[in-house]
């Protein structure tokens, strides 16, 4: 492979550089949105499994079992096509004409978010169970109210135990965001595919995609590890 | 007559810590040698050097008159011939402090594993022999149990049967009762005592002084990586010449 | 609810099950063999360790869909690839998908087996060495049996992940379960019903697999199943 030709191809001087950067930002944006939505789903899921009544717990179990047994691609199809199916019929019911649908970003955020939420549920649940019961008892003993205890003791402690698992879920979200390309949303995967098709240089483009994702997973992985180290401050192992 | 085991000038260091500083030792057929000494004196390391579980930096090891061939590998000593080492290992029986049974195999499978797969003996023959050995250590009815289902004493007796199944020319015991609850020590010592009475060649690293005095034909006191004193147990345990030996014996017999 | 449509859809979707299972079976089997080789090479053979670490890092750090595209669309760019005897395979989406799934699962599997290898008690290995076992025998009789038992629950999850991952093969035109689901949806725009049918089939497959893995686990671990006497 001729390196200078390659750099010209993906560079900013008449190359695809700008599009790739924009696509990279889109991948990040949709991944962060999906991860955030997944965190919300996961919080509700964990809460339901830990303290819900029988019906609520059953619903949460159903949610995590179904999601973990079904391909993510199907969930994306469900939101992409099913979303428009529902919205269009709703629209017609209210007398509107024509076709309504969710855009690719919304589909990605909701579908990947709900999928990752199932994994977040387990991560957060395990994180809560790892908090020593004595610490919660101590909080109760000093007279903390429910909300105060949640905010000051439980959430920080659960996050500390759940952080490694959350890091894994984030990596998964980042990689799954490629599936959103089927909706036409121009994130890295889609942009790479477009570039490969229009230049007839698929190998260079897919390798570039590989490097871009490797960059994203490596950097974000390092950030998660830094946060983890920070969250472990005060919990010494041995000296130091 | 060639000694069953002959060690000469064994040196072994772990990093900056020199654990063995030139130990020589011969075990003749039928001898029962107990090796005693404080923790850190190098007695376990010495025993582990015999089947090359540790590789000494200097010195020579001969088993049944056959010297282990060594070579220098990147400045460190290493066995020259892995086949020779495996063959010699298979001619010794080693009993570990922590039993080291294979958890995924039953008692019987543990005992026949090496005879069948290392020594390539016929399976039926190995099973018949293993059953006899399990009978001997009092575990005949446990042949299909898994190690996790046994008490520590039963596990160690299984390990002894496993070592015997190799038809070893010598048995090496590395603190065989140190990991056991006190009430289980007796059953294991009884088995070892029976083996000694059969005239088997044995080297025993132990903290059980009374047992060592009783069972062995020779006692060796190791101090700081060297043999401080050795001789008949009657003399070593009752009238040692070295002050260090005397102090050590006094401390341990009182327990 | 339109039961005629549901049963009609179910019938069409079931026709895709064999290909889904085929893709999963071939790639998990080949991937598992590769995973064991990679994990053992990493543990036992120093020069290979760096290669294995790089392999695992790249394959786990990048999306599977991209790996499939790289193999399917990327390799054919080179004339010399088209001249090899492998080209009749590499030009087919079926074999490209299997190749990508295999090398992908091998990377995850290698890490799982590595964890299993690390959990093998040092004492069990030492007892094998003391009995005179050569390295290969030690791996075959002691180390791998213990490591694989340890790794099995995690490997079960990886197999489930692979069954779900076969759906990506539909993006390179294969008509397995998800591919058929997509084509029915794009003809009828009845995504909810099709999702219901396809989802049910996937759930049944993953449920059966989960039970099977649990069964194998119990069967392989009589020493854990039996209570202490």
XYZ file of C-alpha atoms in Angstrom:
724
model
C 0.000 0.000 0.000
C 1.374 3.393 -1.028
C 1.383 5.410 2.183
C 1.429 8.922 0.728
C -1.473 8.091 -1.570
C -3.256 6.662 1.464
C -2.716 9.813 3.510
C -3.978 11.884 0.634
C -7.073 9.706 0.453
C -7.996 10.114 4.101
C -6.371 13.554 4.561
C -7.944 16.989 4.756
C -6.461 18.274 1.535
C -8.972 17.022 -0.996
C -9.329 13.779 0.925
C -12.030 12.354 3.142
C -10.595 13.711 6.386
C -13.337 16.191 7.190
C -16.135 13.692 6.556
C -14.377 11.102 8.706
C -13.985 13.537 11.605
C -17.630 14.522 11.326
C -18.633 10.851 11.238
C -16.446 10.187 14.253
C -18.212 12.922 16.186
C -21.552 11.431 15.165
C -20.462 7.996 16.427
C -19.457 9.574 19.722
C -22.679 11.574 19.980
C -25.007 8.676 19.294
C -22.970 6.370 21.537
C -23.044 8.832 24.426
C -26.787 9.369 23.961
C -27.397 5.609 23.853
C -25.149 4.993 26.852
C -26.980 7.705 28.815
C -30.369 6.320 27.888
C -29.114 2.844 28.764
C -27.999 4.134 32.161
C -31.528 5.373 32.787
C -32.997 2.023 31.701
C -30.404 0.182 33.770
C -31.114 2.257 36.867
C -34.824 1.492 36.632
C -34.058 -2.153 35.869
C -31.717 -2.534 38.835
C -34.133 -0.737 41.126
C -36.939 -3.014 39.924
C -34.901 -6.152 40.499
C -33.665 -5.070 43.913
C -36.677 -3.550 45.550
C -39.678 -3.985 43.305
C -42.663 -6.163 44.074
C -43.174 -9.473 42.376
C -44.731 -8.027 39.209
C -42.106 -5.309 38.823
C -39.308 -7.793 39.370
C -40.857 -10.132 36.843
C -41.047 -7.344 34.280
C -37.384 -6.487 34.842
C -36.383 -10.145 34.506
C -38.387 -10.354 31.292
C -36.656 -7.237 29.959
C -33.108 -8.474 30.607
C -33.808 -12.043 29.469
C -35.452 -10.999 26.216
C -32.848 -8.381 25.332
C -29.947 -10.710 26.016
C -31.482 -13.424 23.860
C -32.276 -11.318 20.781
C -29.829 -9.811 18.272
C -29.346 -6.059 18.611
C -29.922 -5.702 14.900
C -33.508 -6.915 15.326
C -34.096 -4.325 18.049
C -32.819 -1.638 15.709
C -35.176 -2.855 12.966
C -37.993 -2.824 15.502
C -37.413 0.823 16.353
C -36.611 1.908 12.816
C -39.536 0.264 11.033
C -41.801 -0.291 14.024
C -41.357 3.303 15.140
C -42.643 4.580 11.839
C -45.409 1.945 11.871
C -46.633 3.224 15.237
C -46.068 6.927 14.568
C -47.753 6.807 11.175
C -50.861 5.077 12.486
C -50.932 7.458 15.453
C -50.619 10.371 13.013
C -53.457 9.056 10.870
C -55.596 8.586 13.961
C -55.168 12.262 14.672
C -56.037 13.110 11.096
C -52.559 13.777 9.820
C -51.577 12.732 6.322
C -48.467 11.006 5.067
C -45.621 9.080 6.673
C -43.914 9.628 10.033
C -40.787 7.977 11.320
C -37.973 8.228 13.833
C -34.704 9.571 12.501
C -31.571 7.439 12.616
C -30.160 9.185 15.648
C -33.311 8.626 17.703
C -33.516 4.997 16.571
C -29.892 4.450 17.524
C -30.221 6.106 20.884
C -33.376 4.208 21.811
C -32.448 0.783 20.413
C -28.819 0.629 21.523
C -29.824 2.348 24.764
C -32.460 -0.256 25.598
C -30.104 -3.097 24.716
C -27.267 -1.691 26.818
C -29.767 -0.946 29.586
C -30.293 -4.673 30.058
C -26.580 -5.129 30.681
C -26.448 -1.989 32.851
C -29.233 -3.482 34.955
C -27.044 -6.426 35.888
C -23.961 -4.261 36.383
C -25.736 -1.843 38.695
C -27.516 -4.605 40.561
C -24.222 -6.398 41.217
C -22.694 -3.036 42.199
C -25.424 -2.432 44.756
C -25.096 -5.924 46.179
C -21.343 -5.390 46.563
C -21.823 -2.425 48.915
C -21.177 -3.667 52.447
C -24.488 -3.687 54.317
C -22.763 -2.146 57.336
C -22.189 1.114 55.473
C -25.883 1.479 54.763
C -26.680 0.590 58.349
C -24.193 3.205 59.507
C -25.916 5.805 57.345
C -29.239 4.855 58.879
C -27.711 4.970 62.337
C -26.575 8.578 61.924
C -30.122 9.489 60.989
C -29.839 9.962 57.205
C -33.116 10.158 55.353
C -33.826 7.999 52.328
C -32.884 10.557 49.683
C -29.844 11.799 51.551
C -28.582 8.273 52.017
C -29.167 7.552 48.335
C -27.289 10.670 47.267
C -24.416 10.627 49.754
C -23.770 6.943 50.360
C -25.489 4.527 48.015
C -24.953 6.169 44.616
C -21.228 6.875 45.142
C -20.604 3.388 46.504
C -22.599 1.601 43.786
C -20.814 3.600 41.088
C -17.453 2.638 42.523
C -18.296 -1.070 42.356
C -20.124 -0.815 39.026
C -17.526 1.247 37.205
C -15.539 -1.619 35.619
C -18.751 -3.206 34.343
C -19.989 0.139 33.064
C -16.740 0.512 31.170
C -17.456 -2.803 29.425
C -20.984 -1.695 28.566
C -19.616 1.524 27.073
C -17.203 -0.413 24.856
C -20.099 -2.579 23.738
C -22.228 0.491 22.952
C -19.417 2.035 20.950
C -19.045 -1.090 18.831
C -22.786 -1.640 18.479
C -23.259 1.902 17.246
C -22.015 0.581 13.876
C -25.349 -1.211 13.488
C -27.127 2.148 13.399
C -25.577 2.620 9.962
C -28.421 0.460 8.599
C -30.756 3.423 9.239
C -28.596 5.610 7.038
C -27.229 7.710 9.895
C -23.794 8.843 8.763
C -21.559 7.704 11.583
C -18.120 6.138 11.050
C -19.346 2.820 9.673
C -21.682 4.448 7.161
C -19.120 7.057 6.112
C -16.469 4.397 5.617
C -18.855 2.353 3.500
C -19.722 5.393 1.370
C -16.053 6.246 0.921
C -15.186 2.655 0.036
C -17.922 2.535 -2.562
C -17.279 5.841 -4.234
C -13.471 5.577 -4.433
C -13.263 1.838 -5.121
C -10.620 1.643 -2.382
C -12.550 -0.458 0.169
C -9.493 -1.942 1.870
C -8.000 1.438 2.766
C -11.328 2.711 4.032
C -12.144 -0.311 6.168
C -8.645 -0.307 7.647
C -9.148 3.376 8.428
C -12.416 2.458 10.136
C -10.605 -0.205 12.133
C -8.040 2.361 13.279
C -10.712 4.921 14.163
C -12.641 2.467 16.334
C -9.419 1.230 17.891
C -8.608 4.847 18.749
C -12.048 5.405 20.278
C -12.094 2.189 22.296
C -8.511 2.656 23.489
C -8.878 6.279 24.554
C -12.258 5.783 26.216
C -10.997 2.601 27.853
C -8.092 4.545 29.316
C -10.477 7.242 30.562
C -12.607 4.627 32.303
C -9.519 3.125 33.906
C -8.406 6.557 35.119
C -11.827 7.149 36.650
C -11.634 3.741 38.245
C -8.254 4.502 39.804
C -9.638 7.790 41.048
C -12.699 6.088 42.507
C -10.446 3.639 44.347
C -8.589 6.404 46.170
C -8.489 5.721 49.878
C -8.992 1.993 49.366
C -5.398 0.998 49.652
C -4.040 -2.337 48.780
C -0.778 -2.905 50.590
C 1.524 0.091 50.755
C 0.662 3.279 48.918
C 26.213 -50.045 46.161
C 25.000 -46.953 44.335
C 22.931 -44.607 46.485
C 19.261 -44.258 45.510
C 19.578 -40.499 45.661
C 22.833 -38.578 45.635
C 23.005 -34.804 45.917
C 26.284 -33.013 45.895
C 27.089 -29.348 46.422
C 23.536 -28.114 45.808
C 23.214 -24.336 45.621
C 19.890 -22.590 45.163
C 18.983 -18.945 45.382
C 15.725 -17.033 45.007
C 16.716 -13.542 43.899
C 19.172 -12.198 46.452
C 18.271 -14.866 48.962
C 20.620 -17.858 48.949
C 18.498 -20.694 50.264
C 20.858 -23.633 49.811
C 24.593 -23.128 50.225
C 26.189 -26.322 49.035
C 24.265 -29.281 50.444
C 25.436 -32.827 49.837
C 23.381 -35.817 50.777
C 23.146 -39.489 49.934
C 20.178 -41.708 50.557
C 20.822 -45.421 50.344
C 18.214 -48.024 49.677
C 15.945 -48.655 52.669
C 17.023 -45.498 54.492
C 14.372 -43.291 56.067
C 15.829 -39.819 56.357
C 14.061 -37.058 58.203
C 15.077 -33.526 57.357
C 14.373 -31.033 60.106
C 15.098 -27.367 60.603
C 13.473 -24.003 61.155
C 11.236 -22.527 58.460
C 13.457 -20.815 55.932
C 16.308 -23.236 56.569
C 15.903 -24.557 53.020
C 14.657 -28.046 53.850
C 11.621 -27.967 51.515
C 13.687 -26.417 48.745
C 16.261 -29.176 49.149
C 13.579 -31.847 48.821
C 12.053 -30.089 45.794
C 15.433 -30.022 44.070
C 15.532 -33.831 43.938
C 12.818 -34.206 41.236
C 13.922 -30.877 39.736
C 10.795 -29.037 40.876
C 13.402 -26.406 41.687
C 16.475 -26.123 39.518
C 19.657 -25.736 41.522
C 22.215 -23.208 40.250
C 25.097 -25.502 41.064
C 25.681 -29.037 42.210
C 24.694 -32.394 40.863
C 21.750 -34.716 41.352
C 21.876 -38.429 40.684
C 18.948 -40.807 41.011
C 19.697 -44.523 40.991
C 23.218 -43.682 39.857
C 22.013 -41.680 36.850
C 23.172 -38.075 36.967
C 20.753 -35.387 35.784
C 22.365 -33.650 32.834
C 22.390 -29.871 33.211
C 23.236 -27.035 30.884
C 23.462 -23.281 31.104
C 20.550 -21.458 29.520
C 20.944 -17.697 29.344
C 23.289 -17.734 32.329
C 20.920 -19.891 34.397
C 21.202 -23.582 35.026
C 18.540 -25.726 33.397
C 18.044 -29.431 32.777
C 19.571 -30.399 29.451
C 17.186 -33.205 28.655
C 13.491 -32.843 29.501
C 12.881 -36.527 28.702
C 15.479 -37.616 31.207
C 13.989 -35.358 33.877
C 10.472 -36.692 33.283
C 11.717 -40.271 33.348
C 13.539 -39.713 36.638
C 10.578 -37.844 38.151
C 8.360 -40.780 37.295
C 10.710 -43.004 39.285
C 10.135 -40.984 42.474
C 6.987 -40.417 44.505
C 6.441 -36.905 45.773
C 3.892 -36.050 48.470
C 3.060 -32.364 48.828
C 2.144 -30.339 51.868
C -1.140 -29.248 50.222
C -1.898 -32.684 48.680
C -2.230 -31.159 45.183
C -4.776 -33.703 44.080
C -6.363 -33.120 40.673
C -9.782 -31.795 41.547
C -11.423 -32.863 38.284
C -10.574 -36.533 38.784
C -11.872 -39.104 41.230
C -9.608 -40.708 43.816
C -9.010 -43.714 41.554
C -8.407 -41.536 38.497
C -5.863 -39.519 40.453
C -3.999 -42.692 41.391
C -3.914 -44.275 37.913
C -3.303 -41.044 35.969
C 0.496 -41.151 35.879
C 0.889 -44.961 35.665
C -1.378 -45.009 32.586
C -0.332 -41.793 30.838
C 3.289 -41.319 31.888
C 4.484 -44.859 32.457
C 2.125 -46.241 29.773
C 1.138 -49.256 31.839
C -2.011 -51.169 30.862
C -5.094 -49.556 32.329
C -6.500 -52.730 33.886
C -3.217 -53.452 35.613
C -3.004 -49.872 36.909
C -6.546 -50.049 38.270
C -5.909 -53.350 40.042
C -2.756 -51.955 41.591
C -4.472 -48.677 42.529
C -7.253 -50.550 44.280
C -4.707 -52.475 46.311
C -2.945 -49.238 47.240
C -6.207 -47.552 48.238
C -6.942 -50.573 50.412
C -3.543 -50.140 51.998
C -4.102 -46.461 52.875
C -7.630 -47.260 54.048
C -9.562 -45.555 51.271
C -10.884 -48.489 49.256
C -14.478 -47.322 49.596
C -13.584 -43.779 48.467
C -12.290 -44.753 45.035
C -15.064 -42.930 43.168
C -15.176 -39.874 45.424
C -13.801 -36.518 44.280
C -11.089 -34.737 46.283
C -13.526 -32.002 47.346
C -15.601 -34.662 49.090
C -12.696 -35.868 51.256
C -11.237 -34.651 54.526
C -7.681 -33.340 54.513
C -6.374 -36.571 55.985
C -8.156 -38.622 53.327
C -6.829 -36.332 50.596
C -3.287 -36.746 51.831
C -3.663 -40.518 52.020
C -4.929 -40.440 48.427
C -1.862 -38.430 47.489
C 0.330 -41.055 49.140
C -1.412 -43.808 47.163
C -0.889 -41.713 44.029
C 2.835 -41.464 44.785
C 3.077 -45.216 45.496
C 1.351 -46.038 42.213
C 4.455 -44.857 40.384
C 6.310 -47.838 41.929
C 8.862 -45.285 43.054
C 12.382 -46.134 44.087
C 12.060 -43.458 46.778
C 9.266 -41.487 48.413
C 9.699 -37.793 49.144
C 7.408 -36.202 51.724
C 7.267 -32.413 51.926
C 5.729 -31.542 55.304
C 2.908 -34.035 54.707
C 0.934 -33.138 57.825
C 1.473 -29.363 58.068
C -1.779 -28.486 56.274
C -3.882 -30.884 58.353
C -6.131 -30.260 61.322
C -4.451 -31.750 64.433
C -6.968 -34.577 64.755
C -6.194 -35.748 61.195
C -2.401 -35.859 61.549
C -2.363 -39.297 63.175
C -4.013 -41.194 60.312
C -1.454 -39.859 57.822
C 1.539 -40.508 60.069
C 0.318 -44.064 60.597
C 0.384 -44.689 56.834
C 3.877 -43.232 56.518
C 5.051 -45.308 59.467
C 3.776 -48.494 57.784
C 5.655 -47.595 54.633
C 8.853 -47.068 56.603
C 8.393 -50.471 58.195
C 8.262 -52.024 54.712
C 11.836 -50.892 54.171
C 11.031 -48.212 51.579
C 13.529 -45.496 50.858
C 12.069 -42.234 52.114
C 13.019 -38.605 52.671
C 10.692 -36.739 54.983
C 10.674 -33.014 55.632
C 8.668 -32.568 58.788
C 7.950 -30.571 61.918
C 6.716 -33.640 63.786
C 9.812 -34.226 65.908
C 8.576 -37.213 67.882
C 7.496 -38.898 64.679
C 10.813 -38.142 62.995
C 12.761 -39.493 65.950
C 10.672 -42.630 65.921
C 10.436 -43.482 62.235
C 13.728 -42.444 60.656
C 17.037 -44.229 60.367
C 18.897 -40.947 60.001
C 18.093 -37.356 60.863
C 19.501 -34.283 59.177
C 19.321 -30.843 60.747
C 19.443 -28.083 58.195
C 20.367 -24.565 59.244
C 20.602 -21.554 56.972
C 21.006 -23.587 53.801
C 23.628 -25.976 55.121
C 23.664 -29.285 56.940
C 24.457 -28.386 60.517
C 24.437 -31.891 61.872
C 23.326 -35.386 60.917
C 23.315 -38.837 62.400
C 21.155 -41.519 63.978
C 17.955 -40.018 65.381
C 18.752 -41.280 68.850
C 21.833 -39.079 68.926
C 20.426 -36.053 67.038
C 17.311 -35.808 69.174
C 18.873 -36.728 72.498
C 22.495 -35.688 72.397
C 23.161 -33.257 69.558
C 26.661 -31.869 69.396
C 25.761 -28.533 67.834
C 24.312 -25.785 70.018
C 21.957 -24.751 67.229
C 20.592 -28.276 66.902
C 20.148 -28.509 70.635
C 18.275 -25.212 70.785
C 16.030 -26.187 67.867
C 15.210 -29.630 69.299
C 14.511 -28.165 72.734
C 12.136 -25.622 71.244
C 10.219 -28.180 69.192
C 10.014 -31.173 71.487
C 8.361 -28.995 74.099
C 5.428 -28.157 71.932
C -54.073 -9.671 15.856
C -53.576 -11.106 12.408
C -52.783 -14.742 13.074
C -52.593 -15.648 9.406
C -49.810 -13.146 8.928
C -48.039 -14.357 12.069
C -48.089 -18.017 11.104
C -47.125 -17.216 7.545
C -44.192 -15.120 8.836
C -43.195 -17.795 11.303
C -42.997 -20.318 8.498
C -40.818 -18.094 6.365
C -38.542 -17.265 9.292
C -38.089 -20.882 10.352
C -36.604 -21.562 6.932
C -33.718 -19.302 7.983
C -32.987 -21.151 11.219
C -30.709 -23.793 9.676
C -28.407 -21.144 8.251
C -28.333 -19.234 11.531
C -27.407 -22.410 13.405
C -24.901 -23.397 10.742
C -23.102 -20.060 10.912
C -23.059 -20.202 14.699
C -21.963 -23.815 14.910
C -19.125 -23.619 12.394
C -17.734 -20.346 13.684
C -17.969 -21.176 17.400
C -16.364 -24.573 16.856
C -13.523 -23.263 14.717
C -13.282 -20.206 16.981
C -13.009 -22.346 20.115
C -10.167 -24.403 18.657
C -8.378 -21.203 17.632
C -9.081 -19.672 21.049
C -7.471 -22.593 22.890
C -4.431 -22.452 20.605
C -4.097 -18.693 21.104
C -4.505 -18.888 24.878
C -2.026 -21.744 25.229
C 0.437 -20.022 22.895
C 0.155 -16.870 24.988
C 0.708 -18.748 28.240
C 3.398 -21.178 27.162
C 5.328 -19.640 24.323
C 6.859 -16.241 25.004
C 7.436 -14.984 21.433
C 3.794 -15.758 20.575
C 2.494 -13.809 23.559
C 2.936 -10.447 21.849
C 1.218 -11.594 18.721
C -1.727 -12.989 20.684
C -2.052 -9.798 22.731
C -2.102 -7.713 19.562
C -4.634 -10.020 17.948
C -6.960 -9.875 20.950
C -6.541 -6.104 21.273
C -7.456 -5.362 17.659
C -10.297 -7.877 17.369
C -11.926 -6.903 20.640
C -11.337 -3.206 20.140
C -13.170 -2.966 16.817
C -16.760 -3.697 15.767
C -17.645 -7.068 14.281
C -19.626 -5.477 11.448
C -16.507 -3.644 10.315
C -14.494 -6.860 10.462
C -17.065 -8.571 8.253
C -16.997 -5.689 5.755
C -13.203 -5.594 5.725
C -13.061 -9.253 4.795
C -15.995 -9.220 2.383
C -15.421 -5.938 0.560
C -11.830 -5.110 1.468
C -9.851 -8.194 0.548
C -11.155 -8.432 -3.002
C -9.505 -5.120 -3.827
C -6.184 -6.871 -4.290
C -5.460 -8.815 -7.427
C -3.178 -11.210 -5.577
C -5.981 -12.171 -3.212
C -8.178 -12.890 -6.197
C -5.435 -15.153 -7.548
C -5.129 -17.361 -4.464
C -6.913 -20.661 -4.122
C -8.882 -19.095 -1.271
C -10.691 -16.684 -3.565
C -13.555 -19.073 -4.432
C -14.291 -18.975 -0.688
C -13.527 -15.329 0.023
C -15.821 -14.090 -2.739
C -18.812 -15.723 -1.059
C -20.545 -13.799 1.732
C -21.185 -17.097 3.514
C -17.504 -17.934 4.002
C -16.568 -14.309 4.674
C -19.133 -14.180 7.464
C -17.872 -17.450 8.920
C -14.265 -16.279 8.710
C -15.063 -12.965 10.411
C -17.211 -14.577 13.118
C -14.500 -17.177 13.739
C -11.593 -14.796 14.161
C -13.788 -12.498 16.242
C -15.009 -15.139 18.683
C -11.505 -16.603 18.892
C -10.274 -13.299 20.346
C -12.960 -13.199 23.031
C -12.621 -16.932 23.612
C -8.841 -16.667 24.014
C -9.338 -14.166 26.820
C -11.902 -16.400 28.517
C -9.607 -19.431 28.288
C -6.708 -17.327 29.523
C -8.768 -16.592 32.630
C -9.392 -20.322 32.973
C -5.673 -21.081 32.624
C -4.841 -18.536 35.306
C -7.260 -20.216 37.677
C -5.564 -23.617 37.418
C -4.065 -24.253 40.864
C -0.267 -24.221 40.795
C -0.282 -27.321 42.995
C -2.168 -29.395 40.436
C 0.405 -28.475 37.792
C 3.267 -29.200 40.137
C 1.869 -32.622 41.004
C 1.786 -33.368 37.272
C 5.379 -32.283 36.864
C 6.433 -34.338 39.874
C 4.801 -37.376 38.263
C 7.039 -36.884 35.232
C 4.440 -35.554 32.821
C 5.890 -33.934 29.689
C 4.479 -30.493 28.879
C 2.014 -31.646 26.222
C 0.590 -34.385 28.430
C 0.380 -31.922 31.316
C -1.703 -29.590 29.156
C -3.879 -32.352 27.772
C -4.619 -34.208 31.010
C -4.389 -31.591 33.761
C -4.215 -27.936 32.714
C -6.771 -27.745 29.889
C -9.403 -29.951 31.547
C -9.319 -27.722 34.647
C -9.107 -24.465 32.663
C -11.970 -25.359 30.337
C -14.210 -26.317 33.236
C -13.455 -22.958 34.838
C -14.058 -21.093 31.593
C -17.278 -22.839 30.669
C -19.864 -20.428 32.151
C -18.215 -17.436 30.488
C -17.785 -19.400 27.279
C -21.488 -20.206 27.349
C -22.223 -16.479 27.244
C -19.832 -16.103 24.336
C -21.681 -18.822 22.399
C -24.982 -16.992 22.966
C -23.328 -13.774 21.796
C -22.195 -15.572 18.664
C -25.676 -16.858 17.855
C -26.895 -13.263 18.044
C -23.894 -12.051 16.055
C -24.799 -14.292 13.119
C -27.556 -11.734 12.435
C -24.869 -9.401 11.059
C -24.351 -11.840 8.199
C -27.662 -10.560 6.831
C -25.991 -7.211 6.137
C -23.731 -8.961 3.627
C -26.857 -10.432 1.959
C -27.102 -13.814 3.706
C -30.676 -14.986 4.136
C -30.495 -16.329 7.661
C -33.102 -15.544 10.285
C -32.483 -11.790 10.503
C -32.034 -11.463 6.760
C -35.449 -13.015 6.148
C -36.953 -10.876 8.910
C -35.562 -7.774 7.231
C -36.929 -8.735 3.843
C -40.409 -9.418 5.249
C -40.386 -6.107 7.132
C -39.329 -4.147 4.096
C -42.089 -5.770 2.029
C -44.887 -5.475 4.573
C -43.743 -2.717 6.968
C -45.192 -4.778 9.804
C -42.132 -4.591 11.995
C -43.839 -5.371 15.299
C -45.270 -8.695 14.195
C -42.087 -9.796 12.448
C -40.028 -8.787 15.477
C -42.324 -10.821 17.678
C -41.841 -13.932 15.532
C -38.102 -13.584 14.937
C -37.494 -12.618 18.553
C -39.350 -15.687 19.768
C -37.245 -17.964 17.573
C -33.996 -16.390 18.788
C -35.154 -16.647 22.384
C -35.946 -20.328 21.988
C -32.504 -20.949 20.464
C -30.669 -19.031 23.175
C -32.770 -20.650 25.894
C -32.014 -24.148 24.635
C -28.323 -23.274 24.364
C -28.237 -21.866 27.888
C -29.765 -25.074 29.235
C -27.347 -27.168 27.172
C -24.312 -25.286 28.476
C -25.583 -25.607 32.034
C -26.058 -29.322 31.424
C -22.534 -29.758 30.111
C -21.262 -27.812 33.107
C -22.986 -30.134 35.579
C -21.841 -33.155 33.647
C -18.200 -31.999 33.626
C -18.150 -30.973 37.262
C -19.289 -33.971 39.305
C -16.734 -32.912 41.909
C -18.621 -29.659 42.458
C -22.086 -31.139 42.123
C -21.600 -33.767 44.793
C -21.940 -32.571 48.327
C -19.213 -33.043 50.869
C -19.608 -36.299 52.734
